Short mmCIF file of C-alpha atoms in Angstrom, two decimals:
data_model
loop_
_atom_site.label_atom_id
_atom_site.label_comp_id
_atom_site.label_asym_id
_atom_site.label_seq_id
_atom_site.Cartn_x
_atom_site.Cartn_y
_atom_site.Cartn_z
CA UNK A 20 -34.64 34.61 5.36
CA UNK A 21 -31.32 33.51 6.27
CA UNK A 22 -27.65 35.01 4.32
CA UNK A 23 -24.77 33.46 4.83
CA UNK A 24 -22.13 35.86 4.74
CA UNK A 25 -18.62 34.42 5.41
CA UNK A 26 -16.53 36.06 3.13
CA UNK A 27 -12.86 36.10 4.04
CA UNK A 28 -11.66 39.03 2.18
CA UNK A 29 -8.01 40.32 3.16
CA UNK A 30 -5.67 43.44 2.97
CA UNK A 31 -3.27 43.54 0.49
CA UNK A 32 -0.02 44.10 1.98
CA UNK A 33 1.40 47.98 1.19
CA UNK A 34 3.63 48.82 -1.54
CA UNK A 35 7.08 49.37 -0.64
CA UNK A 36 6.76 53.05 -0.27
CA UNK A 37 3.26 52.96 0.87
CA UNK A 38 2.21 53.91 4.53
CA UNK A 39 5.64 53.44 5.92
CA UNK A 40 6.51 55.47 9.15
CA UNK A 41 10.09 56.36 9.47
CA UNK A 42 11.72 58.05 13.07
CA UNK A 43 13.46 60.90 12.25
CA UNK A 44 17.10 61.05 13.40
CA UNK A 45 20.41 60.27 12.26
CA UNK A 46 20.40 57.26 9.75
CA UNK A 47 16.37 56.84 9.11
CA UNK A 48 15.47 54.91 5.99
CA UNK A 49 13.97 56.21 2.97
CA UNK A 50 12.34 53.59 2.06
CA UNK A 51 11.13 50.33 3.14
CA UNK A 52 12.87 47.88 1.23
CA UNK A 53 16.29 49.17 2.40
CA UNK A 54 16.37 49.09 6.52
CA UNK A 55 18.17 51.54 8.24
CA UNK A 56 21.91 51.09 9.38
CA UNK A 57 23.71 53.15 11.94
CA UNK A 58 25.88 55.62 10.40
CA UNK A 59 29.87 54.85 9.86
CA UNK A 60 30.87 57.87 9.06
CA UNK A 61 28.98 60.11 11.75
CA UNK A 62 28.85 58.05 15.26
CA UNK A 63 26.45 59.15 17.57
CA UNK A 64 28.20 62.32 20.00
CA UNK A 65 26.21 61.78 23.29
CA UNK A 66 23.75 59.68 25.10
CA UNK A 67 20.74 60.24 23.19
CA UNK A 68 22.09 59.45 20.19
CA UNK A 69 23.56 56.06 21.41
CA UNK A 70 19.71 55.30 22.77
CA UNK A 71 18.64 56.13 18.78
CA UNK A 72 20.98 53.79 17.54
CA UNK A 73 20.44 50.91 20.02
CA UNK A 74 16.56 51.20 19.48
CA UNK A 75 17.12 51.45 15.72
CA UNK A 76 19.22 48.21 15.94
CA UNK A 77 16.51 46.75 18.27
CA UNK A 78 13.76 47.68 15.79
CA UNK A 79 15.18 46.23 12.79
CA UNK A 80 16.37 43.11 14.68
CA UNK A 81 12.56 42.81 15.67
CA UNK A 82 11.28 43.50 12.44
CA UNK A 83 13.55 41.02 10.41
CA UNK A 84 12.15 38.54 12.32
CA UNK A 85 9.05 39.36 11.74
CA UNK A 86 8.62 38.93 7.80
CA UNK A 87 7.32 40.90 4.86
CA UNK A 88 4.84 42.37 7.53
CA UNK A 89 7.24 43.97 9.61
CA UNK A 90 9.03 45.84 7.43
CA UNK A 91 8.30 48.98 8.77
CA UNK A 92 9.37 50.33 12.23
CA UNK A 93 6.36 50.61 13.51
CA UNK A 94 3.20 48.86 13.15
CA UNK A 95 0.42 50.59 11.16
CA UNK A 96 -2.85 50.03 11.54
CA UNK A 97 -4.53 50.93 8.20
CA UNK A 98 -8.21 50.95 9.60
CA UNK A 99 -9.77 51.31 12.97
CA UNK A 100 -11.73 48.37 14.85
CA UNK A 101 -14.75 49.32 16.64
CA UNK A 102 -16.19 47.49 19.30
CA UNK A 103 -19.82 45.87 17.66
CA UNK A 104 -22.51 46.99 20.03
CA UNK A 105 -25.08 48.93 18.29
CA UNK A 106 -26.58 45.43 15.80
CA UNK A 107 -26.67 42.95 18.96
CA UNK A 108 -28.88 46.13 20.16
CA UNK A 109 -30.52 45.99 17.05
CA UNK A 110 -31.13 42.33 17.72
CA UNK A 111 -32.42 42.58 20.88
CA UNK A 112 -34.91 45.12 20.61
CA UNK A 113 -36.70 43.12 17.23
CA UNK A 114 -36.76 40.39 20.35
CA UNK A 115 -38.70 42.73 22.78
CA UNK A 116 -41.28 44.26 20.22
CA UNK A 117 -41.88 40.53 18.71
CA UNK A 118 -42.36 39.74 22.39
CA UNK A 119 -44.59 43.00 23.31
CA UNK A 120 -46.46 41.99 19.71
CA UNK A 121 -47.09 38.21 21.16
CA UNK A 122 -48.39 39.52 24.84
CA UNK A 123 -50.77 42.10 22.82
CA UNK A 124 -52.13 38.93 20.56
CA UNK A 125 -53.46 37.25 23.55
CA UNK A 126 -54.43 34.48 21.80
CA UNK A 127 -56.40 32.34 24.44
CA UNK A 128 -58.86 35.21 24.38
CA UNK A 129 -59.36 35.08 20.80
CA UNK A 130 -58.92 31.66 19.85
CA UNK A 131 -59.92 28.29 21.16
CA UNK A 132 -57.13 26.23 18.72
CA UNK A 133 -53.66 28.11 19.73
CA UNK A 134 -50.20 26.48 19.63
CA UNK A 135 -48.77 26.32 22.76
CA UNK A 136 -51.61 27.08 24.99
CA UNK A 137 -49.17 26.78 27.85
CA UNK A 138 -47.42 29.93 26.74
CA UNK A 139 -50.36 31.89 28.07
CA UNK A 140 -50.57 35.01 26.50
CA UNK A 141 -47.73 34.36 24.73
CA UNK A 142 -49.27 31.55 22.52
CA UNK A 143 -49.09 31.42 18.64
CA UNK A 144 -51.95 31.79 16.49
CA UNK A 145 -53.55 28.62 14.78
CA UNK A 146 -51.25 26.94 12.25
CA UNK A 147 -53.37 27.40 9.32
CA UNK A 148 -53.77 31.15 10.15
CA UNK A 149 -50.16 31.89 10.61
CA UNK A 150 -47.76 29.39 9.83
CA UNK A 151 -44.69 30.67 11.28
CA UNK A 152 -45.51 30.63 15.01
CA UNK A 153 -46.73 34.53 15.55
CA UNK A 154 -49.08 36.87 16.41
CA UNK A 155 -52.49 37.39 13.80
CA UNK A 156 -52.46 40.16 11.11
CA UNK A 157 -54.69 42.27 12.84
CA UNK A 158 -51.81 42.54 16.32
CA UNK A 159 -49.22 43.12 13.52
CA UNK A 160 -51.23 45.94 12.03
CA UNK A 161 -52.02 47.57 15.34
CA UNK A 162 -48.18 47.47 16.17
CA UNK A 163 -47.24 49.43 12.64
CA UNK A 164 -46.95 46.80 10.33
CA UNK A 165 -46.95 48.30 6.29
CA UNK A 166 -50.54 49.01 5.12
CA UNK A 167 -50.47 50.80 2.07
CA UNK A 168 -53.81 52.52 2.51
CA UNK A 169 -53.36 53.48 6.38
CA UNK A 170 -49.95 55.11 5.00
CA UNK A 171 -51.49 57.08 1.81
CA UNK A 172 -54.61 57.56 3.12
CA UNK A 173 -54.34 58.07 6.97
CA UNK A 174 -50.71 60.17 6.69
CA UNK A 175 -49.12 56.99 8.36
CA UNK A 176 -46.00 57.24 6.72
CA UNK A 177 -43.92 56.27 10.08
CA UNK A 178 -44.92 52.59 9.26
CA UNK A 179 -42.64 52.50 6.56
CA UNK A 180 -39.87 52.56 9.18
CA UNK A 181 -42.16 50.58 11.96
CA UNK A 182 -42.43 47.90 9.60
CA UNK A 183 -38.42 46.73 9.43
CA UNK A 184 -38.72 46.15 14.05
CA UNK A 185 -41.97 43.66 13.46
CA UNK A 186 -41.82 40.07 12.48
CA UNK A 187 -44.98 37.53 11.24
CA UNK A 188 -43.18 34.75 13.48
CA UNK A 189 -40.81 32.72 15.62
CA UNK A 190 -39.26 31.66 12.45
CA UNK A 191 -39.16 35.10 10.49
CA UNK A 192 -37.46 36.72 13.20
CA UNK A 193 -35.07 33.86 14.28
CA UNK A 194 -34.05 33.74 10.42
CA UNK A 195 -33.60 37.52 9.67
CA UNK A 196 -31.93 37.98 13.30
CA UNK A 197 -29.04 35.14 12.30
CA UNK A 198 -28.74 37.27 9.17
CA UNK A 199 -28.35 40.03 10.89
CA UNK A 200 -25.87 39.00 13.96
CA UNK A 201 -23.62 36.97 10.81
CA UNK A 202 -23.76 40.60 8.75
CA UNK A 203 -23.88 43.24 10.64
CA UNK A 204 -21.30 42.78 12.90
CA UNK A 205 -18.59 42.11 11.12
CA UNK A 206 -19.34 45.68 9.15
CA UNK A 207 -19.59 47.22 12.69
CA UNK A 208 -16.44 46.24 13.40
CA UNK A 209 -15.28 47.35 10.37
CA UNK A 210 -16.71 50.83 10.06
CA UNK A 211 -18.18 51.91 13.35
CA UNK A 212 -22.02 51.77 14.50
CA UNK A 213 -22.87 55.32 12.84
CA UNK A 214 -22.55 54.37 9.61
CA UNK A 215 -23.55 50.89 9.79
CA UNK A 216 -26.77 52.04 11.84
CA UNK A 217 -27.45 54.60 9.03
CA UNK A 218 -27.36 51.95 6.46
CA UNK A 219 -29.35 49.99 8.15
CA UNK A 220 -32.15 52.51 8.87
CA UNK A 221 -32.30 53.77 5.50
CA UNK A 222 -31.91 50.44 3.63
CA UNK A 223 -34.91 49.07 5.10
CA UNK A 224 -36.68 52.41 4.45
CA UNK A 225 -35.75 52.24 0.72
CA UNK A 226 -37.32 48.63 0.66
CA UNK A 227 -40.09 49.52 2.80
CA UNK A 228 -41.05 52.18 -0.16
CA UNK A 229 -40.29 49.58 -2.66
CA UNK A 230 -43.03 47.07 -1.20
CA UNK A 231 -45.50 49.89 -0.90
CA UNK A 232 -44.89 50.94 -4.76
CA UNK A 233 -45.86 47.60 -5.48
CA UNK A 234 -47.36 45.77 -3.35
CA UNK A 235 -50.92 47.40 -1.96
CA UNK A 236 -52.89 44.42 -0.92
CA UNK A 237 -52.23 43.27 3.11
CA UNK A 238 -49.56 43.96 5.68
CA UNK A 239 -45.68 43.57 5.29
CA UNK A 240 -43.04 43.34 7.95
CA UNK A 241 -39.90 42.21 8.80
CA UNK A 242 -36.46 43.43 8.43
CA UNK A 243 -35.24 41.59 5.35
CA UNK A 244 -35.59 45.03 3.62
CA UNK A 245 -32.50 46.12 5.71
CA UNK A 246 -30.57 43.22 5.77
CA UNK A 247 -30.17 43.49 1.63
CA UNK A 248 -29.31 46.65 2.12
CA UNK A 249 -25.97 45.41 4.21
CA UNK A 250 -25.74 42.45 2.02
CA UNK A 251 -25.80 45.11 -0.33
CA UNK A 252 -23.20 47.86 0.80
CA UNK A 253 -20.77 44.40 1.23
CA UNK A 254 -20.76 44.47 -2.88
CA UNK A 255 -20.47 48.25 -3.33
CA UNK A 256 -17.64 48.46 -0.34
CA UNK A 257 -15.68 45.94 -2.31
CA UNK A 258 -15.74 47.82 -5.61
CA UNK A 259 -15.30 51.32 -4.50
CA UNK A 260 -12.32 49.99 -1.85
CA UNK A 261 -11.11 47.37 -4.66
CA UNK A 262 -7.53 48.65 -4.86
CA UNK A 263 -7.14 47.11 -0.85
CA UNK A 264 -8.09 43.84 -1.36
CA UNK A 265 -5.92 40.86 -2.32
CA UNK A 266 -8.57 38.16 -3.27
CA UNK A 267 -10.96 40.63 -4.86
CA UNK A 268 -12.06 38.60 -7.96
CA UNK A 269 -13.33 35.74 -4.95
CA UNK A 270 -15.17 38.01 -3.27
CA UNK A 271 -16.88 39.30 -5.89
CA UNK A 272 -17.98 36.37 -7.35
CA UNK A 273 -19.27 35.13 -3.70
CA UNK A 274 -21.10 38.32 -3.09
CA UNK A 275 -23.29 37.94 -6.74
CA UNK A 276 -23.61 34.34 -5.63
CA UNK A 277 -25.70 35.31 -2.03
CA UNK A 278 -27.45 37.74 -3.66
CA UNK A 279 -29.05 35.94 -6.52
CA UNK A 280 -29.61 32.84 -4.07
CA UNK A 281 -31.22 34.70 -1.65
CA UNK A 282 -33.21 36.37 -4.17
CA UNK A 283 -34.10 33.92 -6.02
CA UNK A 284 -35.98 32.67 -2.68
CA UNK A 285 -38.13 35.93 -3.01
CA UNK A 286 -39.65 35.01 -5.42
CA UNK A 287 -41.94 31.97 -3.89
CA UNK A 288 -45.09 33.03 -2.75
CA UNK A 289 -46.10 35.11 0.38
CA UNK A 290 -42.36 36.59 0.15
CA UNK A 291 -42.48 40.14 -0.07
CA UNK A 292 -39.29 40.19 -2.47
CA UNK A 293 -39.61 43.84 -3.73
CA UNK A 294 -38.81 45.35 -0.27
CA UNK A 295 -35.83 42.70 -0.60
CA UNK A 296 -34.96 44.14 -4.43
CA UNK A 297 -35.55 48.18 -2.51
CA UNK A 298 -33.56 47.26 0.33
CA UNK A 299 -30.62 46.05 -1.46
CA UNK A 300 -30.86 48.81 -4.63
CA UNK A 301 -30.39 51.03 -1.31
CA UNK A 302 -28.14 49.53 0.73
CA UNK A 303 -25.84 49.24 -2.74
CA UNK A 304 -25.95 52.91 -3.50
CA UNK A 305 -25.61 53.84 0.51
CA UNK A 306 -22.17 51.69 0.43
CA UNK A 307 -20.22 54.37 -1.71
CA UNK A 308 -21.69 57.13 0.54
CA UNK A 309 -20.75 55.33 3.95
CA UNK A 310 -18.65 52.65 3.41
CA UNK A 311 -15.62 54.65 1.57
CA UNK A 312 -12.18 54.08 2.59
CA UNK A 313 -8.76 56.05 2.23
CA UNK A 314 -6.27 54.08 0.06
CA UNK A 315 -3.29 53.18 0.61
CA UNK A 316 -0.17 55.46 0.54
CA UNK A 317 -2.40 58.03 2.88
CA UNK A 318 -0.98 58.36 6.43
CA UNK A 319 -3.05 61.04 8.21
CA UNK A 320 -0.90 63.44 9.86
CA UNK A 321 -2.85 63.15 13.44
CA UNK A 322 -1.78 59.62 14.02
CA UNK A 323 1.57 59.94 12.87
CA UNK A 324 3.82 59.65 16.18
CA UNK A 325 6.30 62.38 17.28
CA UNK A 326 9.18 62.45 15.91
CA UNK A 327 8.57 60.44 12.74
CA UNK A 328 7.78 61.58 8.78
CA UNK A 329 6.41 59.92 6.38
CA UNK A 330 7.84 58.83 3.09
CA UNK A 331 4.55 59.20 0.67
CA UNK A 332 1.80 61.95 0.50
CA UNK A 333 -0.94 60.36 -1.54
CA UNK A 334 -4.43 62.08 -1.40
CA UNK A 335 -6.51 60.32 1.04
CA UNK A 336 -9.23 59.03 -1.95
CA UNK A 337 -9.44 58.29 -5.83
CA UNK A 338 -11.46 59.94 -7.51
CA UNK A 339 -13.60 57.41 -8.97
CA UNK A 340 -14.26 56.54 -5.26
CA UNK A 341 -15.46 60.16 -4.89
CA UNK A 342 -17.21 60.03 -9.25
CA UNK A 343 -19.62 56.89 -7.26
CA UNK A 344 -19.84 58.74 -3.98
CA UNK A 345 -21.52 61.65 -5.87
CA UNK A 346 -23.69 59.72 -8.35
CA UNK A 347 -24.75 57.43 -5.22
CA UNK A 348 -25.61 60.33 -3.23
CA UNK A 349 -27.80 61.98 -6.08
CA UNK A 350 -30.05 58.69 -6.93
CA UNK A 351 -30.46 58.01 -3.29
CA UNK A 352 -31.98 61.41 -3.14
CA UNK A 353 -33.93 61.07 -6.30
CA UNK A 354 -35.34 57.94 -5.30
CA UNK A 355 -36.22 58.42 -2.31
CA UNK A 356 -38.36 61.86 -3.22
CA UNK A 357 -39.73 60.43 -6.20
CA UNK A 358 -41.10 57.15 -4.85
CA UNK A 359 -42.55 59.11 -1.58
CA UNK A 360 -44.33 61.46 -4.90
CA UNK A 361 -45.73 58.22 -6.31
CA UNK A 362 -46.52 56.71 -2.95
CA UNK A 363 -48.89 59.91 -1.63
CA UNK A 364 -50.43 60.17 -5.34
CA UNK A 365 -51.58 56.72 -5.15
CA UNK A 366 -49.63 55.58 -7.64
CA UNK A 367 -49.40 51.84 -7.78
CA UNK A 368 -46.25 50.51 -9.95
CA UNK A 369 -48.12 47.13 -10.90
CA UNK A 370 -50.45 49.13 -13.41
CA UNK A 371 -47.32 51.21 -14.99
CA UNK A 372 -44.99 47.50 -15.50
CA UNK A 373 -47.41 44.40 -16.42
CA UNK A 374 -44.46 42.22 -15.84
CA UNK A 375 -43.13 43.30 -12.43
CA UNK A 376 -44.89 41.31 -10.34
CA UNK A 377 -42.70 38.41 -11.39
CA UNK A 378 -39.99 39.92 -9.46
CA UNK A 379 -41.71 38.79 -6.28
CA UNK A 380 -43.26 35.47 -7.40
CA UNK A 381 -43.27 33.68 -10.67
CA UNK A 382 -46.10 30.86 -10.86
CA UNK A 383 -45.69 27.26 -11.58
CA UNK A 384 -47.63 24.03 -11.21
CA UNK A 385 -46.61 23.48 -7.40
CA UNK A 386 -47.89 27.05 -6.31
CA UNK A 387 -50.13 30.08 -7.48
CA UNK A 388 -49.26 33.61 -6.58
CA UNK A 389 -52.91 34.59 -7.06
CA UNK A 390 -53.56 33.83 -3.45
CA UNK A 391 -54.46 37.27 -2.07
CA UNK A 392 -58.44 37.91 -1.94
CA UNK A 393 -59.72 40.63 -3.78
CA UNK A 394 -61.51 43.14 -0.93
CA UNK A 395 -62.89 46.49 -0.79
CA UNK A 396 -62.17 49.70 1.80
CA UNK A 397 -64.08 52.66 1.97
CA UNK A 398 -61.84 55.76 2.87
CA UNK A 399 -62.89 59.77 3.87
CA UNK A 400 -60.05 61.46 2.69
CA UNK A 401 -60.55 65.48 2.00
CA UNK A 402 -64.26 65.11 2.85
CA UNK A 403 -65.20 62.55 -0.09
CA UNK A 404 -65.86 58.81 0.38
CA UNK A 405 -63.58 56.78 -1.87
CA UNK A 406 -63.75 53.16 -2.48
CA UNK A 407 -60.51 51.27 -2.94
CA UNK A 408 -60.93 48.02 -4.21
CA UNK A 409 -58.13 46.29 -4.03
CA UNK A 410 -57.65 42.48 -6.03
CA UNK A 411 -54.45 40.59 -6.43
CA UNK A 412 -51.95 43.76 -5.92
CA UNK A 413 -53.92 46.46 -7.75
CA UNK A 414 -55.91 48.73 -6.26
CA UNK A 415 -58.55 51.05 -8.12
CA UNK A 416 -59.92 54.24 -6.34
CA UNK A 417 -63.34 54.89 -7.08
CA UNK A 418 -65.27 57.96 -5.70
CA UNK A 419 -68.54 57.10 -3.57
CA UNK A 420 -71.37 60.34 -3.81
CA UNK A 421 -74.55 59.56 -1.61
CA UNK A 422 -74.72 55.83 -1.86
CA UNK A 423 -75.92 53.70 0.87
CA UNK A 424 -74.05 50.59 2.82
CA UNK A 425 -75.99 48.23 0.20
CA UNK A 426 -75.09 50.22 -2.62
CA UNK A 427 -71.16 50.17 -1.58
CA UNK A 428 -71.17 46.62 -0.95
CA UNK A 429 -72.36 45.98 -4.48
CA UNK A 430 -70.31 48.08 -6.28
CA UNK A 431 -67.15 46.51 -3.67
CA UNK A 432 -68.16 43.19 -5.29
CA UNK A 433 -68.76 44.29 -8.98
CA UNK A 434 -65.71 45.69 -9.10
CA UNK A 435 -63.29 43.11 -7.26
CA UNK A 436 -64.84 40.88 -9.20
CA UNK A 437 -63.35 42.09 -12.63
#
């Protein structure tokens, strides 16, 4: 699903005596609002000292002309820009495995009613099948799409990451891939492709363990899951970095805006909206760990030129930016190891809340969210057969001892039926 995320957010300029470089020599400034004058009373002796004065003079002719923003005598770049690289990579490898996923479908061989038969190989699956213009369930589950019972049952837990790089369609993946491009580069830029590729990777794991929690019927894929979680870190980078930003209160408010919109379109049917609720609950919490920045008044000593001091010594970070960095890091790590506990046990979410599923599609006249078919899989796991019937998002395990096919397929059908 598509996010629109133009947000112009700017940097409030410093305070007077914040981040301002002074040259140290004869007549330097001690503070910004008063710019430095060449000494009456002690004229320069030799050379040198008339090249200090001239480029003093020169400087603060430059920087009156200049405005409120040149104030300084140098220019100082608060924050670093970094070259985006790493999410149009991210783009175009979802490309090359929705591509790989298409040549493995082969639909002429399976089908005799493909769209766009003159693809090849490369055609979509019928319409009524798969709607968005993709490969069949059974490609996307052979390529590591999110089945539940392959992940508790068959120690697949890599699908849980697999899952975010696979997408049901042409549409899915040209709609999460604008998301991305519009998102994720503009936080590149901002803070650099480790942390941004971090986010990203453990975002869509958090919603990839929310979906499984809850939803245990079918496949899931796509990298929605991740993209909250940047959407996400946008809203907790703007809160713990609030003291930078001039039009803070519009941000804000446009932030909670594309969140609840974009939500809100989770909750239609076949949406998988919990791994969109995980990824950004995730992404939120991962934006205080990554996404902190120094405030102002905090010149770092390394990229302070030579021969210049500077006027304030402010520690480099509040501490309520370090209070959320702390609490962040501790309910990421809680989360995450209690949800992977739940997931291995079996545990399925949907039986503990009776009103959760309405997080990821409330019913009304036009459409039913009752539309997944109630089936039965028989497991081995630790040298028992176990039925797992699974109808409408619950599963039940039920342990098999001695009965034949017949018998299975009855009890499959006595059960699902309830």
């Amino acid at each position: 699903m598509g996010m629109d995320s133009r947000i112009e957010i700017k940097v409030t300029n410093p305070k007077k005596v914040d981040n301002v470089v002074h040259p140290v020599g004869q007549g330097h400034a001690t503070s910004a609002s008063s710019p430095p004058q060449p000494s009456a009373s002690s004229p320069p002796t030799d050379g040198r000292g008339r090249q200090q004065q001239q480029a003093l003079e020169e400087g603060l002719r430059h920087n009156r002309g200049r405005g409120r923003q040149g104030r300084g005598l140098i220019d100082y770049m608060p924050f670093k820009t970094w070259v985006p690289w790493l999410i149009p990579g991210f783009v175009i490898a979802n490309v090359v495995v929705f591509l790989i996923s298409m040549f493995i479908n082969n639909c002429p061989k399976n089908s005799s009613s493909c769209v766009g038969r003159f693809l090849g190989r490369f055609s979509f699956q019928p319409m009524k099948e798969n709607p968005l213009l993709g490969p069949s369930a059974d490609t996307l589950e052979k390529m590591g799409a999110l089945d539940v019972i392959k992940v508790v049952h068959k120690h697949q837990a890599w699908r849980l990451i697999s899952c975010i790089w696979l997408h049901a369609g042409v549409f899915h993946i040209l709609a999460n891939m604008l998301s991305l491009l519009f998102i994720g580069i503009r936080l590149e830029q901002e803070f650099g492709f480790v942390r941004i590729g971090l986010l990203y990777l453990f975002a869509g794991f958090g919603g990839s363990l929310m979906s499984a929690l809850f939803i245990q019927a079918g496949i899931s894929v796509g990298a929605s899951g991740a993209l909250f979680g940047l959407l996400g870190s946008m809203l907790s980078e703007l809160i713990t970095n609030w003291t930078i930003y001039a039009n803070k209160l519009a941000a804000l408010l446009t932030l909670i805006f594309i969140v609840v919109i974009n939500l809100a379109v989770g909750l239609l049917p076949h949406v998988d909206n919990f791994a969109h609720i995980g990824g950004f609950i995730s992404g939120f919490l991962l934006g205080f760990v990554f996404l902190i920045r120094p405030q102002f008044g905090y010149v770092s000593k390394k990229h302070i030129p030579t021969g210049y001091i500077v006027t304030s010594n402010k520690p480099k970070h509040k501490p309520y930016q370090y209070i959320l960095w702390l609490v962040s890091m501790i309910l990421l790590v809680l989360g995450f190891t209690f949800g992977l506990i739940l997931l291995f046990r079996g545990v399925n979410l949907n039986d503990q809340c009776s009103w959760c599923h309405y997080m990821s599609c409330v019913p009304t006249k036009l459409w039913s969210c009752k539309s997944q078919q109630a089936y039965c899989v028989s497991i081995e796991y630790q040298n028992q057969l176990n039925l797992t019937c699974i109808s409408n998002g619950k599963s039940s395990i039920y342990n098999l001892s001695g009965e034949s096919t017949s018998q299975v397929q009855q009890l499959c059908t006595k059960l699902c039926s309830r």
